[in-house]
Amino acid sequence: MDYAMMKNSRELFEAAKKRIPGGVNSPVRAFRGVGGEPFFVKSAKGCRLTTVEGRELIDFVGTWGPAILGHAAEPVIEAVREAAKGGLSFGTPNPFEVEMAETICRMVPSVEKVRMVNSGTEATMSCIRLARGFTGRNKIIKFEGCYHGHVDSLLVKAGSGALTHGHPDSAGVPEELAKLTVTLPFNDLPAVEAAFAANSGEIAAIILEPVPANAGLYLPLPGFLQGLRDLCTREGTVLIFDEVMTVFRLARGGAQEIFKITPDLTAMGKVIGGGLPVGAFGGRAEIMDRLSPDGPVYQAGTLSGNPLAMAAGLAQLRELERIDGWAHLEKTGATFEAATRAACANRPLTFQRIGSMFCLYFQEGPVRHLAEAMSSDRARFAKFFHGCLEDGVYFAPSQFEAGFLSTAHTPADLETVAAVVEKNLARVF
Ligand code: HOZ
């Protein structure tokens, strides 16, 4: 069967389900949070996806973050084409990875040294191991609803698909390991103080998304991030920012630049791969130097620093700097926010945005942590989602995911979308 020629999402999904668990290679794609079946995409350009049936959709998922210039941006495609001519993978050091390391360190000043990996999961997993190796301690603190990829120690009260599909504490994670993860409510500094008191001298790291975006999107309250920084400094604990989604997106230097906090380690990904599989982690040289081959903490990867992924990411970052992408995205975000807020007026809805990331909660708010996010009306969200999809607008298929804007979303696109949002809100209320 030539599946590439198939023009029917339903038939493709039926075939996929026979050979791929749930028919998808990542659970959030399965539409279980909204019901129905996923569509299959044959191509994507700018802010539009084209399904195998030939339908065009205005996309607010952006391949879950990487497509900050829109899909198939010319400079990125050109860089990949050029790099591919020289070979796809060498398994040796290559010049692209040196340039990427220098670029990351320049754009994110807390990062003195960096290592490339192949996914955000690898990045957070490596940060945890490194923090444990550096401190000689075992316990970590994470926050409810924060999702850091599918790392064993971090699939405890996790967000994203784990939350959407009702498995925030995944089966298959040994209880002995899960016990080493202390989970706390986000934005609750006294709870963190109490956890340090109860586990004195045992906490290797605090890991968090400084802007949690895997249970929708909520922001750190004033003083929360600084409070964590101060506690980590006092306790000799490694502060890890998971900025896989936010770095190079919210600002050149991510959430840490916006909130002026210096973490010890940062997990990165998405935008730095330009759409190819990539991740990175970096931070204080003193900590990073504990990595093998210099130090005793082992971490490795056959495809790490892959020339194509590096070339794509470098081209994307260069283009973002050339067009001052972050100022552009802030303007796009503000326009989108104004239109959405107008459509939401007098309805029990909460719209939250920072830069080019956003979430519309189906509840009155406030939303500052997981428990509040959970009280959203998910049935209403699902109806809204499907109405928008029918009208050609694709938002993330779960109340517990963030939306992403790109520099390819034009004012005309946003006007179209505002009318669709307005129409479908009127339908569901
Ligand atoms: N919320 C996830 C990314 N942070 C969605 C991507 C996935 O799991 O496939």
Short mmCIF file of C-alpha atoms and ligand atoms in Angstrom, two decimals:
data_model
loop_
_atom_site.label_atom_id
_atom_site.label_comp_id
_atom_site.label_asym_id
_atom_site.label_seq_id
_atom_site.Cartn_x
_atom_site.Cartn_y
_atom_site.Cartn_z
CA MET A 1 0.00 0.00 0.00
CA ASP A 2 1.37 3.42 -0.93
CA TYR A 3 0.32 5.39 2.13
CA ALA A 4 1.96 8.57 0.82
CA MET A 5 -0.69 8.64 -1.93
CA MET A 6 -3.66 8.17 0.42
CA LYS A 7 -6.01 11.12 0.63
CA ASN A 8 -8.17 10.07 3.54
CA SER A 9 -7.23 10.72 7.18
CA ARG A 10 -9.72 8.17 8.48
CA GLU A 11 -8.26 5.35 6.36
CA LEU A 12 -4.73 6.35 7.32
CA PHE A 13 -5.67 6.40 10.99
CA GLU A 14 -7.26 2.93 10.71
CA ALA A 15 -4.05 1.61 9.13
CA ALA A 16 -1.90 3.44 11.71
CA LYS A 17 -3.83 1.95 14.63
CA LYS A 18 -2.97 -1.55 13.43
CA ARG A 19 0.77 -0.93 13.63
CA ILE A 20 1.33 2.08 15.95
CA PRO A 21 -0.02 2.12 19.53
CA GLY A 22 -3.09 4.37 19.48
CA GLY A 23 -2.22 5.18 15.86
CA VAL A 24 0.15 7.97 16.90
CA ASN A 25 3.81 8.44 17.72
CA SER A 26 3.06 10.92 20.53
CA PRO A 27 -0.17 10.67 22.55
CA VAL A 28 -1.18 14.36 22.33
CA ARG A 29 -1.78 13.85 18.61
CA ALA A 30 -4.58 11.34 19.18
CA PHE A 31 -7.37 13.89 19.89
CA ARG A 32 -8.43 11.97 23.00
CA GLY A 33 -8.77 15.27 24.93
CA VAL A 34 -11.37 16.54 22.47
CA GLY A 35 -12.84 13.37 20.98
CA GLY A 36 -12.92 12.44 17.31
CA GLU A 37 -9.96 11.47 15.19
CA PRO A 38 -6.79 13.28 14.15
CA PHE A 39 -6.27 14.58 10.65
CA PHE A 40 -3.15 13.64 8.70
CA VAL A 41 -0.97 16.37 7.23
CA LYS A 42 0.75 16.11 3.87
CA SER A 43 2.54 19.46 3.92
CA ALA A 44 2.91 22.73 5.78
CA LYS A 45 3.98 26.20 4.70
CA GLY A 46 3.94 29.45 6.66
CA CYS A 47 1.11 29.32 9.21
CA ARG A 48 -0.89 26.78 7.21
CA LEU A 49 -1.16 23.01 7.28
CA THR A 50 -2.51 21.10 4.31
CA THR A 51 -4.24 17.86 5.20
CA VAL A 52 -4.05 14.76 3.03
CA GLU A 53 -7.59 15.62 1.86
CA GLY A 54 -6.28 18.99 0.64
CA ARG A 55 -7.92 21.13 3.35
CA GLU A 56 -5.96 24.19 4.49
CA LEU A 57 -5.87 24.97 8.22
CA ILE A 58 -4.46 28.04 9.97
CA ASP A 59 -2.16 26.43 12.49
CA PHE A 60 -1.66 27.55 16.10
CA VAL A 61 0.32 24.51 17.18
CA GLY A 62 3.41 25.15 15.07
CA THR A 63 4.66 21.57 15.54
CA TRP A 64 4.36 22.27 19.31
CA GLY A 65 6.73 25.21 19.25
CA PRO A 66 9.61 24.86 16.79
CA ALA A 67 7.93 26.60 13.82
CA ILE A 68 8.51 30.12 15.12
CA LEU A 69 9.08 31.46 11.58
CA GLY A 70 6.17 29.40 10.32
CA HIS A 71 6.52 26.05 8.56
CA ALA A 72 9.18 25.43 5.92
CA ALA A 73 10.70 28.90 6.27
CA GLU A 74 12.96 29.52 3.27
CA PRO A 75 16.22 30.24 5.17
CA VAL A 76 15.79 27.06 7.22
CA ILE A 77 14.98 24.86 4.23
CA GLU A 78 17.91 26.31 2.30
CA ALA A 79 20.32 25.67 5.20
CA VAL A 80 19.16 22.06 5.51
CA ARG A 81 19.48 21.54 1.75
CA GLU A 82 23.05 22.89 1.78
CA ALA A 83 24.06 20.90 4.86
CA ALA A 84 22.56 17.68 3.47
CA LYS A 85 24.87 17.87 0.46
CA GLY A 86 27.78 17.45 2.85
CA GLY A 87 26.38 14.36 4.57
CA LEU A 88 23.62 13.57 7.06
CA SER A 89 25.55 12.46 10.13
CA PHE A 90 29.21 11.94 10.89
CA GLY A 91 29.44 10.60 14.43
CA THR A 92 32.43 12.91 14.86
CA PRO A 93 32.68 16.52 15.98
CA ASN A 94 31.54 18.99 13.28
CA PRO A 95 31.83 22.78 12.84
CA PHE A 96 28.05 23.39 13.02
CA GLU A 97 27.86 22.25 16.63
CA VAL A 98 30.61 24.67 17.69
CA GLU A 99 28.73 27.55 16.10
CA MET A 100 25.51 26.39 17.76
CA ALA A 101 27.22 26.20 21.17
CA GLU A 102 28.61 29.72 20.77
CA THR A 103 25.26 31.05 19.58
CA ILE A 104 23.41 29.54 22.55
CA CYS A 105 25.96 30.87 25.06
CA ARG A 106 25.74 34.34 23.50
CA MET A 107 21.94 34.41 23.50
CA VAL A 108 21.43 32.82 26.94
CA PRO A 109 24.07 34.29 29.28
CA SER A 110 23.42 31.79 32.13
CA VAL A 111 24.73 29.09 29.78
CA GLU A 112 28.53 28.96 29.92
CA LYS A 113 28.78 25.50 28.42
CA VAL A 114 26.22 23.47 26.53
CA ARG A 115 25.75 19.96 25.22
CA MET A 116 23.49 19.08 22.32
CA VAL A 117 21.03 16.18 22.53
CA ASN A 118 18.13 15.01 20.35
CA SER A 119 14.99 15.95 22.26
CA GLY A 120 13.68 17.99 25.17
CA THR A 121 13.22 14.77 27.13
CA GLU A 122 16.90 13.97 26.79
CA ALA A 123 17.75 17.50 27.89
CA THR A 124 15.72 17.42 31.13
CA MET A 125 16.77 13.83 31.87
CA SER A 126 20.42 14.81 31.53
CA CYS A 127 19.94 17.90 33.72
CA ILE A 128 18.52 15.74 36.51
CA ARG A 129 21.36 13.21 36.34
CA LEU A 130 23.92 15.99 36.23
CA ALA A 131 22.38 17.78 39.21
CA ARG A 132 22.39 14.53 41.18
CA GLY A 133 25.99 13.82 40.20
CA PHE A 134 27.06 17.36 41.05
CA THR A 135 25.38 17.57 44.46
CA GLY A 136 25.63 13.92 45.51
CA ARG A 137 21.94 14.13 46.50
CA ASN A 138 18.99 12.14 45.14
CA LYS A 139 15.74 14.03 45.65
CA ILE A 140 14.29 16.56 43.25
CA ILE A 141 11.40 19.02 43.46
CA LYS A 142 9.03 19.46 40.54
CA PHE A 143 5.72 21.27 40.22
CA GLU A 144 2.28 19.80 39.59
CA GLY A 145 1.23 20.18 35.96
CA CYS A 146 4.75 20.93 34.74
CA TYR A 147 5.77 18.46 32.04
CA HIS A 148 9.41 17.83 31.31
CA GLY A 149 9.17 15.11 28.69
CA HIS A 150 8.72 11.43 29.43
CA VAL A 151 11.57 11.07 31.92
CA ASP A 152 10.85 8.47 34.66
CA SER A 153 11.58 10.79 37.61
CA LEU A 154 9.52 13.57 36.05
CA LEU A 155 6.37 11.65 35.11
CA VAL A 156 4.93 12.43 38.51
CA LYS A 157 1.91 14.75 38.57
CA ALA A 158 2.96 15.66 35.04
CA GLY A 159 1.16 17.84 32.50
CA SER A 160 0.63 17.64 28.73
CA GLY A 161 -0.58 14.30 27.31
CA ALA A 162 0.05 12.61 30.66
CA LEU A 163 -2.56 14.91 32.18
CA THR A 164 -4.92 14.98 29.17
CA HIS A 165 -5.05 11.18 29.09
CA GLY A 166 -5.34 10.73 32.84
CA HIS A 167 -1.91 9.28 33.59
CA PRO A 168 -0.01 12.11 35.32
CA ASP A 169 1.77 9.40 37.35
CA SER A 170 2.77 6.99 34.61
CA ALA A 171 2.64 3.23 35.00
CA GLY A 172 6.10 1.76 34.63
CA VAL A 173 7.85 4.29 36.84
CA PRO A 174 9.21 2.38 39.87
CA GLU A 175 7.74 3.63 43.13
CA GLU A 176 11.24 3.79 44.59
CA LEU A 177 12.18 6.32 41.91
CA ALA A 178 8.94 8.32 42.07
CA LYS A 179 9.46 8.67 45.82
CA LEU A 180 12.56 10.74 45.12
CA THR A 181 10.41 13.34 43.32
CA VAL A 182 8.73 15.83 45.62
CA THR A 183 5.80 17.49 43.80
CA LEU A 184 4.45 20.86 44.88
CA PRO A 185 1.88 23.38 43.65
CA PHE A 186 3.29 25.99 41.29
CA ASN A 187 3.49 29.56 42.60
CA ASP A 188 3.52 28.36 46.24
CA LEU A 189 6.82 29.47 47.77
CA PRO A 190 5.90 28.51 51.37
CA ALA A 191 5.34 24.92 50.11
CA VAL A 192 8.87 24.92 48.68
CA GLU A 193 10.30 26.24 51.96
CA ALA A 194 8.46 23.49 53.83
CA ALA A 195 9.77 20.84 51.41
CA PHE A 196 13.35 21.98 52.03
CA ALA A 197 12.75 21.84 55.78
CA ALA A 198 11.32 18.33 55.52
CA ASN A 199 14.14 17.07 53.28
CA SER A 200 17.09 18.97 54.67
CA GLY A 201 20.31 18.48 52.68
CA GLU A 202 18.61 15.99 50.32
CA ILE A 203 17.32 18.10 47.43
CA ALA A 204 19.61 17.90 44.39
CA ALA A 205 17.51 20.11 42.13
CA ILE A 206 14.37 22.07 41.57
CA ILE A 207 13.13 21.71 38.01
CA LEU A 208 10.37 23.86 36.56
CA GLU A 209 8.99 25.44 33.46
CA PRO A 210 9.40 29.09 34.47
CA VAL A 211 6.28 29.68 32.38
CA PRO A 212 4.28 26.46 32.70
CA ALA A 213 2.76 25.63 29.32
CA ASN A 214 1.77 21.99 29.62
CA ALA A 215 -1.45 22.52 31.58
CA GLY A 216 -2.58 25.36 29.37
CA LEU A 217 -0.47 28.42 30.18
CA TYR A 218 -0.02 30.27 33.43
CA LEU A 219 2.58 32.72 34.65
CA PRO A 220 4.88 32.88 37.66
CA LEU A 221 3.58 35.28 40.30
CA PRO A 222 5.89 38.20 41.17
CA GLY A 223 8.68 36.98 43.45
CA PHE A 224 8.12 33.24 42.87
CA LEU A 225 11.08 32.62 40.56
CA GLN A 226 13.38 34.87 42.60
CA GLY A 227 12.26 33.04 45.75
CA LEU A 228 13.23 29.71 44.15
CA ARG A 229 16.59 31.15 43.10
CA ASP A 230 17.29 32.36 46.64
CA LEU A 231 16.27 29.05 48.23
CA CYS A 232 18.42 27.04 45.80
CA THR A 233 21.42 29.27 46.47
CA ARG A 234 20.91 28.94 50.23
CA GLU A 235 20.48 25.15 50.09
CA GLY A 236 23.18 24.34 47.51
CA THR A 237 20.44 22.98 45.22
CA VAL A 238 20.68 23.17 41.43
CA LEU A 239 17.97 25.37 39.87
CA ILE A 240 16.93 23.91 36.50
CA PHE A 241 14.76 25.89 34.12
CA ASP A 242 13.02 23.76 31.54
CA GLU A 243 12.87 26.28 28.70
CA VAL A 244 12.40 23.72 25.95
CA MET A 245 9.35 25.66 24.78
CA THR A 246 10.22 29.16 25.93
CA VAL A 247 13.88 29.83 25.17
CA PHE A 248 14.46 31.65 21.85
CA ARG A 249 10.66 32.04 21.71
CA LEU A 250 9.50 34.38 24.48
CA ALA A 251 12.70 36.38 24.09
CA ARG A 252 16.19 35.75 22.71
CA GLY A 253 17.20 34.48 26.16
CA GLY A 254 13.81 32.97 27.07
CA ALA A 255 11.82 33.35 30.28
CA GLN A 256 15.01 33.80 32.29
CA GLU A 257 15.72 36.99 30.33
CA ILE A 258 12.18 38.29 30.82
CA PHE A 259 12.03 37.56 34.55
CA LYS A 260 15.72 38.33 35.13
CA ILE A 261 16.56 35.08 36.93
CA THR A 262 19.78 33.11 36.45
CA PRO A 263 19.20 29.36 36.67
CA ASP A 264 22.10 26.95 37.16
CA LEU A 265 21.06 24.71 34.28
CA THR A 266 18.66 25.19 31.36
CA ALA A 267 16.98 22.54 29.23
CA MET A 268 16.42 23.71 25.66
CA GLY A 269 14.95 22.41 22.40
CA LYS A 270 12.26 23.07 19.78
CA VAL A 271 13.21 26.45 18.20
CA ILE A 272 16.95 25.54 18.11
CA GLY A 273 16.20 22.61 15.80
CA GLY A 274 14.16 24.59 13.29
CA GLY A 275 11.77 21.61 13.12
CA LEU A 276 14.37 18.83 13.19
CA PRO A 277 14.78 16.62 16.28
CA VAL A 278 16.98 18.47 18.75
CA GLY A 279 17.54 19.40 22.38
CA ALA A 280 20.31 20.94 24.43
CA PHE A 281 21.19 21.52 28.04
CA GLY A 282 23.68 23.90 29.52
CA GLY A 283 24.56 26.20 32.34
CA ARG A 284 27.31 26.96 34.81
CA ALA A 285 30.66 25.62 33.58
CA GLU A 286 31.44 24.26 37.05
CA ILE A 287 28.41 21.97 36.79
CA MET A 288 28.70 21.15 33.08
CA ASP A 289 32.33 20.11 33.56
CA ARG A 290 31.09 17.15 35.61
CA LEU A 291 29.92 15.57 32.35
CA SER A 292 31.85 12.76 30.71
CA PRO A 293 34.56 12.75 29.32
CA ASP A 294 35.76 15.50 31.72
CA GLY A 295 33.72 14.30 34.69
CA PRO A 296 31.98 11.20 36.06
CA VAL A 297 28.39 11.89 34.91
CA TYR A 298 27.76 9.88 31.75
CA GLN A 299 25.70 11.21 28.86
CA ALA A 300 26.02 10.47 25.15
CA GLY A 301 24.25 10.36 21.76
CA THR A 302 25.10 8.97 18.32
CA LEU A 303 23.14 11.71 16.54
CA SER A 304 23.81 14.55 19.01
CA GLY A 305 25.01 17.73 17.29
CA ASN A 306 23.65 16.37 14.00
CA PRO A 307 24.80 18.66 11.16
CA LEU A 308 21.32 19.01 9.63
CA ALA A 309 19.63 19.85 12.92
CA MET A 310 22.40 22.32 13.78
CA ALA A 311 22.22 23.98 10.37
CA ALA A 312 18.41 24.27 10.59
CA GLY A 313 18.51 25.72 14.10
CA LEU A 314 21.29 28.17 13.31
CA ALA A 315 19.46 29.41 10.23
CA GLN A 316 16.27 29.88 12.25
CA LEU A 317 18.06 31.80 15.02
CA ARG A 318 19.93 33.97 12.51
CA GLU A 319 16.70 34.85 10.74
CA LEU A 320 14.96 35.62 14.04
CA GLU A 321 17.74 38.06 14.91
CA ARG A 322 17.78 39.56 11.42
CA ILE A 323 14.06 40.40 11.45
CA ASP A 324 13.91 41.14 15.20
CA GLY A 325 11.46 38.27 15.43
CA TRP A 326 10.68 38.76 19.13
CA ALA A 327 9.41 42.32 18.66
CA HIS A 328 7.41 41.11 15.67
CA LEU A 329 5.92 38.24 17.69
CA GLU A 330 5.00 40.53 20.59
CA LYS A 331 3.06 42.73 18.17
CA THR A 332 1.32 39.71 16.63
CA GLY A 333 0.56 38.40 20.13
CA ALA A 334 -0.92 41.71 21.25
CA THR A 335 -3.14 41.92 18.15
CA PHE A 336 -4.30 38.34 18.67
CA GLU A 337 -4.93 38.98 22.36
CA ALA A 338 -7.01 42.12 21.74
CA ALA A 339 -9.22 40.32 19.21
CA THR A 340 -9.63 37.24 21.40
CA ARG A 341 -10.40 39.25 24.52
CA ALA A 342 -13.08 41.16 22.62
CA ALA A 343 -14.65 37.86 21.55
CA CYS A 344 -14.46 36.53 25.11
CA ALA A 345 -16.10 39.56 26.74
CA ASN A 346 -18.79 38.75 29.32
CA ARG A 347 -18.21 35.03 29.09
CA PRO A 348 -16.64 32.77 31.74
CA LEU A 349 -13.29 32.55 29.95
CA THR A 350 -9.70 33.35 30.87
CA PHE A 351 -7.23 34.28 28.15
CA GLN A 352 -3.55 34.19 29.13
CA ARG A 353 -0.63 35.17 26.91
CA ILE A 354 3.04 35.85 27.08
CA GLY A 355 4.77 36.83 23.82
CA SER A 356 3.80 34.30 21.18
CA MET A 357 2.31 31.68 23.56
CA PHE A 358 -1.28 31.68 24.78
CA CYS A 359 -4.13 29.68 26.27
CA LEU A 360 -7.88 30.18 26.46
CA TYR A 361 -9.28 28.51 29.58
CA PHE A 362 -12.97 27.75 29.67
CA GLN A 363 -13.51 29.15 33.14
CA GLU A 364 -13.60 32.49 34.88
CA GLY A 365 -10.10 32.37 36.39
CA PRO A 366 -7.74 33.16 37.89
CA VAL A 367 -5.48 30.35 36.69
CA ARG A 368 -2.19 30.29 38.58
CA HIS A 369 -1.56 26.59 39.10
CA LEU A 370 -2.75 23.13 38.09
CA ALA A 371 -5.71 22.87 40.44
CA GLU A 372 -7.18 26.05 38.97
CA ALA A 373 -6.44 24.94 35.39
CA MET A 374 -8.26 21.67 36.08
CA SER A 375 -11.54 23.43 36.79
CA SER A 376 -11.90 24.44 33.13
CA ASP A 377 -14.98 23.24 31.27
CA ARG A 378 -13.34 20.69 29.02
CA ALA A 379 -16.54 19.61 27.28
CA ARG A 380 -17.10 23.20 26.18
CA PHE A 381 -13.47 23.50 25.10
CA ALA A 382 -13.85 20.35 22.96
CA LYS A 383 -16.96 21.76 21.24
CA PHE A 384 -15.14 25.05 20.60
CA PHE A 385 -12.07 23.21 19.28
CA HIS A 386 -14.07 21.14 16.78
CA GLY A 387 -16.08 24.16 15.63
CA CYS A 388 -12.86 26.10 14.93
CA LEU A 389 -11.33 23.10 13.15
CA GLU A 390 -14.37 22.82 10.93
CA ASP A 391 -13.92 26.52 10.12
CA GLY A 392 -10.26 26.00 9.19
CA VAL A 393 -8.47 26.97 12.41
CA TYR A 394 -6.35 24.42 14.27
CA PHE A 395 -5.77 25.01 17.98
CA ALA A 396 -4.03 22.42 20.17
CA PRO A 397 -6.35 19.44 20.70
CA SER A 398 -6.43 19.72 24.50
CA GLN A 399 -7.36 22.32 27.10
CA PHE A 400 -4.01 21.51 28.68
CA GLU A 401 -1.72 22.66 25.88
CA ALA A 402 -0.53 26.13 24.90
CA GLY A 403 -1.06 27.83 21.54
CA PHE A 404 1.84 29.14 19.45
CA LEU A 405 2.03 32.11 17.11
CA SER A 406 4.66 32.49 14.41
CA THR A 407 6.06 35.36 12.39
CA ALA A 408 4.11 33.88 9.46
CA HIS A 409 0.71 34.73 11.00
CA THR A 410 -0.33 37.91 9.17
CA PRO A 411 -2.84 40.54 10.37
CA ALA A 412 -5.24 39.19 7.73
CA ASP A 413 -4.88 35.65 9.16
CA LEU A 414 -5.55 36.97 12.64
CA GLU A 415 -8.68 38.77 11.45
CA THR A 416 -9.97 35.55 9.88
CA VAL A 417 -9.25 33.68 13.09
CA ALA A 418 -10.91 36.32 15.29
CA ALA A 419 -14.15 35.88 13.33
CA VAL A 420 -13.91 32.09 13.70
CA VAL A 421 -13.25 32.38 17.45
CA GLU A 422 -16.17 34.80 17.88
CA LYS A 423 -18.54 32.56 15.90
CA ASN A 424 -17.60 29.41 17.81
CA LEU A 425 -17.70 31.01 21.24
CA ALA A 426 -21.22 32.15 20.41
CA ARG A 427 -22.03 28.54 19.45
CA VAL A 428 -20.81 26.96 22.67
CA PHE A 429 -22.28 29.46 25.14
N1 HOZ B 1 3.10 19.50 25.35
C1 HOZ B 1 4.01 18.74 24.55
C2 HOZ B 1 5.24 19.54 24.31
N2 HOZ B 1 5.72 20.22 25.42
C3 HOZ B 1 3.35 18.27 23.30
C4 HOZ B 1 4.23 17.53 22.34
C5 HOZ B 1 4.16 16.05 22.44
O1 HOZ B 1 4.14 15.50 23.54
O2 HOZ B 1 4.11 15.42 21.38
#
